[in-house]
Amino acid sequence: MSIQLDHIHFTYFEDRKDLLPGFSASFSSSEITVLTGASGCGKSTLLYLAAGIYPHGAGILREGTVRVEGEDPAKLTPPRRCALVGMMFQNPELQFCMDTVKNELVFCLENICMDPSDMDGVIDEALEFSGVLHLKERTLISLSGGERQKVMLACLMALRPKWLLLDEPFANIDDRSARTIAAKLKEMNRVYGTGILAVDHRLDNWLEAADTIRVMEDGQLRPEVMTPDSLDPDVLESLGVIVPGHSYRPDIPPVKEGKTVLTLEHLSVHHKNEPVLTDVTAAFKAGHIYAIVGPSGCGKSTLFGALSGIFPYKGKAFLEGKDLKKLKKTDLGKIGFVTQNPQDQFVADTVRDEIMVGLKDKDTAPQVSEQVLRGIRLWRYRDISPYMLSQGQQRRLGVAALMAYDCHMLVCDEPTYAQDRRNTKAIMDGLCSQARERGVALLFSTHDRQLAADYADEIWELKEGSLHAFHQSGH
Amino acid sequence: MRSINPAIKFVSLLAMTFFLAYRFDPVLNFAVFFLSLVILIASGVGIKRLCLFMIPVLIVAAGMFFTGYRFSAGHSMPVTADAFLVSDSRWWNGLAQAGRVLAYGGLGFVFALTTDRLFLIRSFKDQFHLPQIFVYGLLAAWGIVPHMMQEYKRTRAAFRARGLSVLPVSPALLKPLLIKSVRWSEELAIAMESKGFSGHEKRTDYAPVKVRIRDFFFLAACVALMVAAAFLR
């Protein structure tokens, strides 16, 4: 009972070197294996090969064999393949094609030709297993990220594949939901014998569930075989993995006293008459770094959306004494937004223009934009579209473009989302250093408490619709 | 009305619109319009919502009334009432043109506001035998619409935050949406396949949509209405 990969040579482009240069490994279904490593080391590619999605969906398998329980998943039809391997993806929003939870489960069971008279029982059993039976008639769009991942788990439970492959399943959800799902996965493995292979940058949510932790580096499996009790922090850190309980060792200047930049007074936001934020009151000072933490669906993105004008709000918000709703065009650039997905920020056709937008009135714009792009190592890409950059490059450009403005307040919605340790540290060191040096008030949201503790001067928890300060890190 | 088989409802109402297209009768048009309003209100469609939807229809109807009033047969127009669906009475002609817009609007709203999206697609699959890949592709695409609305707002906010003003339908705003929707559709296709959907394999059907007696009654009632109108008017 295993997944067997032998001498895999895989690449996405014919003229480029192999991402997986002769990868060989075997994973046993009797245990939960977590595969970790730096971004771009080939973890997710490996998972997609084992799921039979590649090379049919993308890339070229030059050499090697993939066998799941002795069968090549790429050669099976989708109904037969899903009885062998099921997948849970990183983005819980793009895994469903029906409107309600029940209809989605029905869709799954119809695909495997289950007798309709058996479906109700199987659906209830699967939803009960995932702890979401009460959501059966709810629309999927009304669910939080954590709830959607639990519904996805119910779909997989109903399909009962022999193997479950998970591609960073906890990237979009809070720790409590992640641990509940991890416990359910363990139950699936122990009680139903489902083999589980997961890929994740962060290991903290797997500590209770995983049996074996393996590390990948440059498309190869490292020889170390770790368990949650025998993690080697030095090896993991050197390979870009986020180690539970280990500091990011921030490299940023100390905080200086600054004047208040943004003030929020009794801010409230409603979605379809449902209160999401009820009473948010806070003040943010220049040169200070603030983190907002809280479970999925607590309203972090809603708060940022209200500040950026996406959602209407009641109450008062002042940027340097001026009402945020009545800012003049010239003052708009004073509050910058770094979004979860850097592509949400791009406004120009080329990398260089993305920086120039912020400098258009200055005579020195060409020189400054060159300096900025050289600083973030993107000068050679200056004439191409920002969408053609890699994810890490897009993130660097997004931050630099905002910093090119005379920005006084920077609001970042999970700036390190789905990044490995090395990138997380590089992004946060860059953001926080700039904030300190230029006296910018920096507000960021994160699910990673360690990151908040390491970088923020003040941590705020968003719960029950309002902000609660609970920690001073003392930078 | 909501429980009528959507495929039968679609065929019945489509037949009525074709029938109306060949009739030049403001009384019939207004009768169909008022009947549609009664059906909509009886089906639980809110008056306020209905009024909002009716605004563009009323504007077009007013426009058509004045067009018909101005360009009736014989009034400096090179047409005669015998050869075309026009009248030599200005008022009659205007009312006929406006009534036609109202009748089409009413029938359209009867279909759109009393039909469940999922029920409609499943009914088309079962009654018209639409390909599975088309049916479920359509449902999945519908699921993306709320994300696109959200992304559109985010993109507008990004432009606003950089001090750039753009028109609501500017290509600069639509380009990121286009790029993202390609990525989303790829992710969605992978997710659907990983749940066993292929579009070509046999599937079972949890709740097939059937044509019941009441659906035939609805079809018969529509046909009877058309026959009665043809004889009486």
XYZ file of C-alpha atoms in Angstrom:
708
model
C 0.000 0.000 0.000
C 2.103 2.910 -1.190
C 2.846 5.738 -3.551
C 5.962 4.889 -5.509
C 7.854 7.423 -7.603
C 10.877 6.197 -9.546
C 13.478 8.358 -11.287
C 11.056 11.164 -12.074
C 12.410 13.762 -14.507
C 9.785 16.485 -14.813
C 9.841 20.003 -16.220
C 7.222 22.654 -17.034
C 9.071 23.944 -20.116
C 10.935 21.884 -22.682
C 13.886 24.282 -22.851
C 14.408 24.499 -19.092
C 16.144 22.147 -16.685
C 14.148 19.539 -14.784
C 12.297 20.737 -11.692
C 12.361 17.147 -10.469
C 15.761 15.802 -11.653
C 15.483 12.050 -11.064
C 13.255 12.094 -7.980
C 12.629 8.754 -6.294
C 10.614 8.092 -3.143
C 8.067 5.804 -1.591
C 5.322 6.802 0.844
C 3.412 4.303 2.962
C -0.358 4.554 3.477
C -0.046 3.414 7.084
C 1.202 6.830 8.156
C 0.673 10.540 7.596
C 3.621 12.035 5.752
C 4.205 15.778 5.539
C 6.511 16.954 2.797
C 8.084 20.347 3.390
C 10.763 22.565 1.857
C 11.393 25.980 0.338
C 9.100 27.549 -2.279
C 9.781 26.207 -5.751
C 11.551 23.019 -4.604
C 8.986 20.855 -6.424
C 6.703 19.701 -3.576
C 3.388 20.651 -5.166
C 4.535 19.377 -8.562
C 5.251 16.018 -6.985
C 1.786 15.965 -5.428
C 0.091 16.807 -8.753
C 2.046 13.994 -10.434
C 0.911 11.530 -7.759
C -2.675 12.758 -8.234
C -2.485 12.096 -11.985
C -3.181 15.779 -12.761
C 0.294 16.192 -14.300
C 1.587 15.656 -16.941
C -1.934 15.578 -18.453
C -2.703 19.080 -17.043
C 0.720 20.716 -17.456
C 4.419 19.996 -17.851
C 6.476 17.198 -19.405
C 7.319 13.920 -17.691
C 10.591 13.117 -19.448
C 11.331 9.934 -17.600
C 10.234 7.865 -14.650
C 7.130 6.151 -13.307
C 4.417 7.134 -10.839
C 2.491 4.330 -9.167
C -0.277 4.657 -6.593
C -1.247 1.249 -5.256
C 0.449 -0.168 -8.342
C -1.548 1.924 -10.840
C -0.522 4.915 -12.911
C -3.073 7.587 -11.861
C -2.542 9.620 -15.050
C -3.891 6.727 -17.137
C -7.148 6.355 -15.172
C -10.428 8.081 -16.012
C -11.437 10.784 -13.463
C -14.091 8.604 -11.737
C -11.602 5.746 -11.294
C -8.821 8.117 -10.348
C -10.834 9.778 -7.592
C -11.409 6.356 -6.008
C -7.624 6.038 -5.836
C -6.483 9.572 -4.952
C -8.388 12.581 -3.641
C -6.966 16.080 -3.435
C -7.507 19.012 -1.118
C -6.240 22.283 -2.548
C -4.764 25.440 -1.052
C -7.550 27.783 -2.121
C -10.846 26.751 -0.507
C -12.776 29.132 -2.765
C -12.009 27.368 -6.020
C -12.755 23.741 -5.210
C -16.522 23.701 -5.639
C -18.787 23.887 -8.652
C -22.267 23.670 -7.099
C -24.194 26.167 -4.981
C -24.875 24.388 -1.679
C -22.967 21.957 0.515
C -25.456 19.151 -0.142
C -25.452 19.702 -3.913
C -21.653 19.591 -3.964
C -21.646 16.232 -2.185
C -24.357 14.953 -4.522
C -22.188 16.058 -7.478
C -19.259 14.004 -6.090
C -21.378 10.889 -5.544
C -23.070 11.131 -8.956
C -19.604 11.208 -10.524
C -18.707 7.850 -8.996
C -22.079 6.402 -10.067
C -23.378 5.787 -6.553
C -26.944 4.502 -6.323
C -29.092 7.604 -5.561
C -30.940 5.748 -2.779
C -27.634 5.421 -0.845
C -26.592 9.046 -1.237
C -28.474 10.669 1.657
C -26.931 8.285 4.187
C -23.398 8.736 2.809
C -23.772 12.545 2.715
C -24.963 12.757 6.328
C -22.215 10.418 7.484
C -19.500 12.406 5.690
C -20.776 15.761 6.983
C -21.053 14.412 10.516
C -17.490 13.094 10.313
C -16.249 16.553 9.325
C -18.384 18.244 11.984
C -20.371 20.300 9.477
C -23.727 18.495 9.332
C -25.389 21.759 10.387
C -24.088 23.402 7.188
C -25.753 20.870 4.865
C -28.246 23.267 3.287
C -26.006 26.351 3.402
C -24.644 27.976 0.253
C -20.908 27.498 -0.200
C -20.320 31.189 -0.752
C -21.663 31.960 2.733
C -19.040 29.725 4.423
C -15.712 30.820 5.908
C -12.416 29.410 4.593
C -12.197 26.921 7.475
C -15.771 25.728 6.931
C -15.125 25.273 3.221
C -12.066 23.131 3.897
C -14.203 21.013 6.263
C -16.809 20.623 3.514
C -14.002 19.604 1.149
C -12.944 17.031 3.728
C -16.550 15.766 3.785
C -16.469 15.447 -0.028
C -13.299 13.386 0.222
C -14.790 11.304 3.035
C -17.814 10.583 0.831
C -15.611 9.649 -2.145
C -13.391 7.482 0.100
C -10.185 7.503 -1.979
C -7.359 5.184 -0.950
C -5.005 8.174 -0.769
C -5.499 11.778 0.221
C -3.089 14.354 -1.181
C -3.133 17.784 0.434
C -1.554 20.877 -1.097
C -1.044 23.378 1.738
C -4.582 22.806 3.002
C -4.231 25.223 5.927
C -2.781 28.234 4.056
C -6.082 30.142 4.112
C -7.528 29.124 7.444
C -6.955 29.830 11.117
C -5.006 27.539 13.424
C -8.028 26.226 15.326
C -9.791 25.065 12.146
C -6.498 23.680 10.818
C -5.953 21.557 13.913
C -9.528 20.261 13.863
C -9.062 19.181 10.250
C -5.643 17.659 11.009
C -7.246 15.568 13.789
C -9.951 14.370 11.367
C -7.287 13.445 8.832
C -5.539 11.398 11.457
C -8.834 9.606 12.156
C -9.228 8.871 8.430
C -5.748 7.402 8.378
C -6.065 5.321 11.528
C -9.698 4.172 11.291
C -10.291 3.966 7.540
C -6.726 3.253 6.420
C -6.573 6.245 4.056
C -2.984 7.063 3.094
C -2.164 10.749 3.590
C 0.570 12.780 1.921
C 0.574 16.518 2.596
C 2.707 19.415 1.407
C 3.116 22.401 3.745
C 5.506 25.268 4.527
C 4.327 25.439 8.106
C 4.579 22.432 10.383
C 2.905 23.693 13.569
C -0.579 22.497 12.621
C 0.747 19.028 11.814
C 2.575 18.359 15.087
C -0.308 16.346 16.585
C -1.205 14.480 13.408
C 1.892 13.760 11.313
C 3.930 10.575 11.662
C 6.782 11.419 9.335
C 8.184 14.716 8.087
C 10.356 14.713 4.975
C 12.156 17.671 3.448
C 12.669 18.427 -0.233
C 15.506 20.484 -1.642
C 16.001 21.386 -5.309
C 13.684 18.653 -6.536
C 15.224 15.912 -4.429
C 14.192 14.275 -1.169
C 16.630 14.908 1.675
C 17.820 11.817 3.573
C 16.576 13.036 7.000
C 13.435 11.243 8.203
C 11.952 13.323 11.040
C 8.998 12.913 13.368
C 7.210 15.787 15.167
C 9.284 14.903 18.267
C 12.601 14.843 16.467
C 12.504 17.947 14.288
C 15.910 19.351 13.424
C 15.365 23.139 13.541
C 18.748 23.942 12.005
C 18.188 21.745 8.945
C 14.609 22.973 8.533
C 15.512 26.645 8.897
C 18.408 26.348 6.470
C 15.998 24.853 3.920
C 13.418 27.604 4.269
C 10.864 25.757 6.402
C 8.870 27.582 9.082
C 9.822 25.835 12.327
C 7.178 25.760 15.072
C 8.084 27.972 18.037
C 11.257 29.318 16.418
C 11.786 33.032 16.061
C 12.181 34.585 12.610
C 14.992 36.667 14.134
C 13.818 39.958 12.664
C 16.490 42.255 11.318
C 14.873 45.674 11.731
C 15.843 48.996 13.388
C 14.400 49.854 16.831
C 11.147 51.792 17.125
C 11.112 55.596 17.581
C 8.285 57.729 18.901
C 6.017 58.983 16.118
C 2.827 60.967 15.725
C -0.536 59.300 15.142
C -1.203 58.625 11.445
C -4.484 56.706 11.386
C -7.275 56.865 13.944
C -10.319 54.614 13.918
C -13.300 55.544 16.078
C -16.183 53.111 16.581
C -15.885 51.725 13.086
C -18.554 49.197 12.103
C -19.177 47.233 8.900
C -22.200 45.138 7.973
C -22.433 42.493 5.246
C -26.038 41.882 4.128
C -27.339 43.244 7.456
C -25.007 40.905 9.389
C -22.526 42.797 11.583
C -18.914 41.823 10.811
C -17.221 44.672 12.659
C -19.178 46.260 15.482
C -16.871 48.697 17.257
C -13.282 49.061 16.062
C -11.366 51.783 17.846
C -7.597 52.098 17.449
C -4.753 54.512 16.700
C -1.652 53.787 14.620
C 1.578 55.776 14.983
C 4.290 56.593 12.445
C 7.219 54.160 12.407
C 5.316 51.612 14.485
C 4.418 48.095 13.362
C 1.051 46.576 14.244
C -0.174 43.029 13.695
C -3.797 41.936 13.568
C -4.520 38.303 14.354
C -7.770 36.375 14.677
C -9.551 33.306 13.328
C -10.779 33.018 9.734
C -13.867 35.091 9.122
C -13.284 37.366 12.136
C -13.228 40.428 9.855
C -9.547 41.188 9.157
C -9.995 41.455 5.407
C -13.289 43.317 5.959
C -11.491 45.931 8.070
C -8.853 46.404 5.369
C -11.577 46.459 2.712
C -13.366 49.232 4.620
C -10.154 51.278 4.840
C -9.529 50.860 1.105
C -13.096 51.853 0.227
C -14.332 48.409 -0.904
C -16.876 48.148 1.928
C -18.929 51.040 3.321
C -18.495 51.646 7.057
C -20.067 53.604 9.865
C -18.019 55.452 12.465
C -14.964 57.626 11.883
C -11.580 57.015 10.295
C -9.019 59.817 10.109
C -5.757 59.800 8.177
C -3.557 62.510 9.713
C -6.663 64.295 10.925
C -8.515 64.139 7.588
C -11.661 62.074 7.170
C -10.711 58.966 5.170
C -13.953 59.112 3.172
C -13.223 62.675 2.048
C -9.554 62.359 1.078
C -8.455 64.465 -1.862
C -6.925 62.757 -4.872
C -3.474 64.017 -3.870
C -3.813 62.415 -0.426
C -4.985 59.020 -1.683
C -1.452 57.648 -2.071
C -0.736 58.340 1.611
C -2.418 55.096 2.616
C -1.065 52.112 0.695
C -2.462 48.589 0.530
C -0.447 45.409 0.078
C -2.946 42.702 -0.809
C -2.768 38.945 -0.172
C -2.366 38.420 -3.877
C 0.139 40.954 -5.304
C -1.693 40.841 -8.655
C -4.587 42.714 -7.019
C -2.398 45.822 -6.778
C -1.011 46.128 -10.283
C -2.225 49.127 -12.258
C 0.352 49.483 -15.042
C 1.344 47.564 -18.170
C 5.046 47.211 -17.433
C 7.185 46.651 -14.358
C 8.808 50.068 -14.763
C 5.485 51.883 -15.187
C 4.251 50.238 -12.001
C 6.912 52.232 -10.111
C 6.568 55.330 -12.322
C 2.855 55.680 -11.458
C 3.887 56.803 -8.001
C 6.559 59.206 -9.280
C 4.819 60.745 -12.273
C 5.056 64.332 -11.096
C 8.727 64.209 -10.258
C 11.521 65.152 -12.683
C 13.722 62.463 -11.217
C 11.132 59.694 -11.854
C 13.235 57.771 -14.471
C 16.300 57.749 -12.241
C 14.378 56.869 -9.075
C 12.430 54.070 -10.771
C 15.698 52.585 -12.063
C 17.186 52.805 -8.590
C 14.126 51.139 -7.028
C 14.020 48.345 -9.613
C 17.740 47.667 -9.307
C 17.274 47.581 -5.529
C 14.676 44.806 -5.793
C 16.593 43.038 -8.593
C 13.889 43.549 -11.209
C 15.590 46.057 -13.516
C 16.133 43.421 -16.228
C 12.378 42.784 -16.291
C 11.448 46.489 -16.543
C 9.689 46.243 -19.919
C 7.558 43.152 -19.325
C 4.104 42.891 -17.764
C 4.028 42.572 -13.955
C 1.812 39.506 -14.414
C 4.705 37.665 -16.086
C 6.892 37.824 -12.977
C 7.146 34.929 -10.509
C 5.057 35.154 -7.339
C 8.037 36.232 -5.208
C 9.027 38.886 -7.761
C 5.441 40.167 -7.921
C 5.394 40.519 -4.140
C 8.668 42.517 -4.178
C 7.347 44.773 -6.945
C 4.027 45.307 -5.143
C 5.734 46.494 -1.966
C 8.289 48.639 -3.828
C 5.557 50.297 -5.923
C 3.742 51.415 -2.803
C 6.933 52.531 -1.114
C 7.663 54.746 -4.150
C 4.763 56.913 -2.971
C 4.983 59.330 -0.131
C 3.142 56.654 1.839
C 2.414 57.398 5.518
C 0.367 54.330 6.360
C 0.799 50.866 4.866
C -1.905 48.235 5.314
C -0.872 44.674 4.429
C -3.386 41.815 4.230
C -1.400 38.636 4.999
C 1.733 39.799 3.175
C 3.491 36.445 3.739
C 0.581 34.266 2.592
C 1.839 30.868 1.279
C 5.504 31.932 1.480
C 8.279 29.773 2.882
C 10.425 30.884 5.822
C 13.109 32.505 3.716
C 10.635 34.569 1.691
C 8.556 35.364 4.785
C 11.599 36.742 6.555
C 12.799 38.657 3.484
C 9.361 40.241 2.937
C 8.868 41.184 6.583
C 12.433 42.454 7.076
C 12.041 44.621 3.962
C 8.599 45.958 4.888
C 9.400 46.629 8.536
C 12.809 48.215 7.852
C 11.250 50.597 5.321
C 8.456 51.409 7.761
C 10.956 52.238 10.497
C 13.335 54.237 8.303
C 10.627 56.284 6.574
C 8.352 56.680 9.583
C 5.487 54.740 7.983
C 2.835 53.174 10.213
C 2.660 49.509 9.185
C -0.406 47.378 9.874
C -0.397 43.733 8.800
C -2.656 40.739 9.333
C -1.400 37.185 9.757
C -2.406 33.744 10.988
C 1.190 33.164 12.139
C 1.375 34.215 15.810
C 5.146 33.773 15.832
C 5.473 36.234 12.963
C 3.244 38.724 14.798
C 5.229 38.329 18.022
C 8.573 38.752 16.238
C 7.811 41.778 14.083
C 4.977 43.770 15.653
C 5.321 46.435 18.323
C 1.692 45.862 19.169
C -0.505 42.875 18.431
C -4.253 43.344 18.129
C -6.730 40.514 18.155
C -9.911 40.968 16.174
C -12.696 39.132 17.955
C -16.429 39.653 18.293
C -16.232 42.540 15.858
C -13.725 44.708 17.719
C -9.977 45.055 18.212
C -8.367 44.007 21.483
C -4.722 44.784 22.255
C -3.173 41.874 24.101
C 0.572 41.952 23.688
C 3.510 44.343 23.608
C 6.605 42.762 22.095
C 8.923 45.512 23.251
C 10.993 46.171 20.146
C -45.032 29.085 -11.135
C -41.730 28.359 -9.418
C -42.363 24.622 -9.457
C -43.159 24.442 -13.180
C -40.522 22.494 -15.094
C -38.118 25.205 -16.391
C -37.634 23.584 -19.801
C -41.426 23.431 -20.353
C -41.777 26.981 -19.032
C -39.048 28.118 -21.410
C -40.694 26.486 -24.457
C -44.184 27.783 -23.519
C -43.090 31.381 -22.960
C -40.874 31.353 -26.054
C -43.842 30.214 -28.141
C -45.887 33.095 -26.711
C -43.230 35.644 -27.631
C -43.169 34.342 -31.237
C -46.953 34.485 -31.327
C -46.929 38.110 -30.097
C -44.311 39.024 -32.690
C -46.824 38.323 -35.450
C -49.729 40.166 -33.828
C -50.390 43.900 -34.015
C -52.724 44.317 -31.097
C -52.079 46.697 -28.178
C -54.979 45.233 -26.179
C -53.431 41.763 -26.390
C -49.961 43.118 -25.535
C -51.232 44.990 -22.464
C -53.332 41.980 -21.410
C -50.199 39.758 -21.531
C -48.252 42.377 -19.591
C -50.854 42.644 -16.816
C -51.241 38.873 -16.679
C -47.441 38.627 -16.272
C -47.553 41.129 -13.388
C -50.290 39.138 -11.665
C -48.310 35.903 -12.068
C -45.134 37.560 -10.728
C -46.874 38.979 -7.647
C -48.719 35.690 -7.035
C -45.334 33.893 -7.236
C -43.995 35.966 -4.351
C -41.790 38.407 -6.294
C -41.478 41.571 -4.167
C -43.240 44.684 -5.502
C -40.179 46.873 -4.829
C -37.874 44.466 -6.661
C -40.315 44.232 -9.536
C -40.577 48.024 -9.792
C -36.789 48.322 -9.936
C -36.539 45.731 -12.726
C -39.369 47.459 -14.600
C -37.624 50.849 -14.786
C -35.538 50.089 -17.930
C -38.514 48.297 -19.547
C -40.768 51.317 -18.967
C -38.130 53.662 -20.401
C -37.817 51.541 -23.557
C -41.644 51.238 -23.762
C -41.995 55.036 -23.563
C -39.374 55.385 -26.297
C -41.185 52.871 -28.475
C -44.496 54.621 -27.879
C -43.173 57.919 -29.209
C -41.413 56.148 -32.088
C -44.693 54.429 -33.030
C -46.640 57.666 -32.551
C -44.290 59.616 -34.794
C -43.768 56.988 -37.494
C -47.215 55.534 -38.115
C -48.322 54.468 -41.616
C -49.053 57.267 -44.028
C -47.605 60.026 -41.828
C -44.731 60.968 -44.132
C -43.698 57.275 -44.060
C -43.335 55.293 -47.307
C -45.376 52.381 -45.862
C -49.012 51.377 -45.746
C -50.879 49.659 -42.936
C -51.632 46.716 -45.235
C -48.029 45.861 -45.971
C -46.461 46.213 -42.515
C -47.319 45.744 -38.854
C -48.133 49.399 -38.406
C -51.359 51.352 -38.139
C -52.442 54.596 -39.700
C -53.617 55.766 -36.284
C -50.812 57.480 -34.392
C -52.092 56.510 -30.916
C -52.887 52.941 -31.845
C -49.476 52.499 -33.445
C -47.639 54.009 -30.451
C -49.542 51.850 -27.961
C -48.940 48.706 -30.019
C -45.162 49.298 -30.089
C -44.997 50.176 -26.371
C -47.293 47.266 -25.446
C -45.056 44.848 -27.287
C -42.036 45.923 -25.199
C -44.087 45.599 -22.002
C -45.432 42.177 -22.988
C -41.941 40.876 -23.817
C -40.569 42.401 -20.604
C -43.371 40.825 -18.552
C -42.884 37.366 -20.075
C -39.115 37.650 -19.632
C -39.499 38.519 -15.959
C -41.999 35.680 -15.460
C -39.254 33.324 -16.610
C -36.242 34.977 -14.974
C -37.749 35.818 -11.575
C -39.610 32.561 -10.986
C -36.951 30.069 -12.098
C -34.185 28.644 -9.922
C -30.808 28.693 -11.681
C -29.817 25.149 -10.725
C -33.293 23.778 -11.458
C -33.149 25.415 -14.898
C -29.794 23.918 -15.849
C -30.712 20.466 -14.543
C -33.987 20.646 -16.414
C -32.203 21.581 -19.653
C -29.854 18.644 -19.060
C -32.704 16.180 -18.559
C -35.268 17.525 -21.029
C -33.018 18.924 -23.785
C -30.143 16.471 -23.187
C -27.492 19.191 -22.978
C -23.922 17.776 -22.679
C -22.795 17.283 -19.050
C -19.589 19.203 -19.631
C -21.610 22.243 -20.732
C -24.083 21.959 -17.845
C -21.529 21.627 -15.050
C -19.138 24.081 -16.712
C -21.947 26.627 -16.642
C -22.698 25.946 -12.993
C -19.035 26.266 -12.057
C -18.737 29.504 -14.037
C -21.703 30.904 -12.142
C -19.889 30.086 -8.933
C -17.009 32.323 -10.071
C -19.244 35.383 -10.624
C -19.259 36.531 -6.955
C -15.441 36.223 -6.913
C -15.222 38.340 -10.034
C -17.400 41.033 -8.472
C -15.114 41.023 -5.427
C -12.000 41.174 -7.594
C -13.445 44.043 -9.594
C -13.960 46.029 -6.387
C -10.426 45.185 -5.248
C -8.928 46.314 -8.542
C -10.878 49.596 -8.413
C -9.670 50.119 -4.844
C -6.055 49.521 -5.992
C -6.400 52.227 -8.660
C -8.045 54.604 -6.213
C -5.287 54.014 -3.642
C -2.716 55.026 -6.252
C -4.604 58.223 -7.069
C -5.712 56.977 -10.513
C -9.249 57.550 -11.705
C -10.584 55.062 -14.258
C -13.964 54.496 -15.870
C -16.030 51.596 -14.479
C -15.516 49.602 -17.720
C -11.945 50.675 -18.388
C -9.734 47.990 -20.022
C -7.202 48.716 -17.276
C -9.743 47.366 -14.757
C -10.930 44.466 -16.894
C -7.469 43.164 -17.839
C -6.588 41.839 -14.343
C -10.040 40.219 -14.173
C -9.459 38.451 -17.453
C -6.068 37.141 -16.339
C -7.475 35.930 -13.029
C -10.531 34.276 -14.548
C -8.276 32.162 -16.782
C -6.342 31.020 -13.703
C -9.558 30.365 -11.763
C -11.081 28.315 -14.544
C -7.959 26.149 -14.662
C -8.039 25.587 -10.900
C -11.740 24.827 -10.998
C -11.333 22.328 -13.838
C -8.641 20.507 -11.855
C -10.847 20.481 -8.731
C -13.811 19.084 -10.706
C -11.686 16.353 -12.252
C -10.256 15.431 -8.869
C -13.844 14.849 -7.703
C -14.348 12.335 -10.476
C -16.056 14.531 -13.078
C -15.022 13.916 -16.668
C -17.953 15.036 -18.813
C -17.771 11.854 -20.865
C -18.279 9.112 -18.286
C -21.604 7.723 -17.138
C -23.060 9.320 -13.983
C -26.022 8.576 -11.785
C -28.684 11.227 -11.147
C -29.732 11.948 -7.543
C -32.924 13.822 -8.421
C -33.726 13.762 -12.145
C -35.997 16.598 -13.244
C -39.197 15.106 -14.630
C -42.067 16.561 -16.646
C -45.231 16.215 -14.548
C -48.931 16.638 -15.267
C -48.937 20.251 -14.026
C -46.174 21.127 -16.508
C -48.348 19.835 -19.356
C -51.246 21.886 -17.942
C -49.062 24.995 -18.039
C -48.077 24.308 -21.655
C -51.730 23.644 -22.545
C -52.843 26.877 -20.821
C -50.310 28.908 -22.818
C -51.413 27.275 -26.087
C -55.103 27.873 -25.155
C -54.351 31.546 -24.489
C -52.732 31.930 -27.891
C -55.563 30.115 -29.686
C -58.180 32.232 -27.855
C -56.304 35.422 -28.754
C -56.077 34.343 -32.387
C -59.829 33.741 -32.618
C -61.126 36.573 -30.438
C -58.881 39.399 -31.678
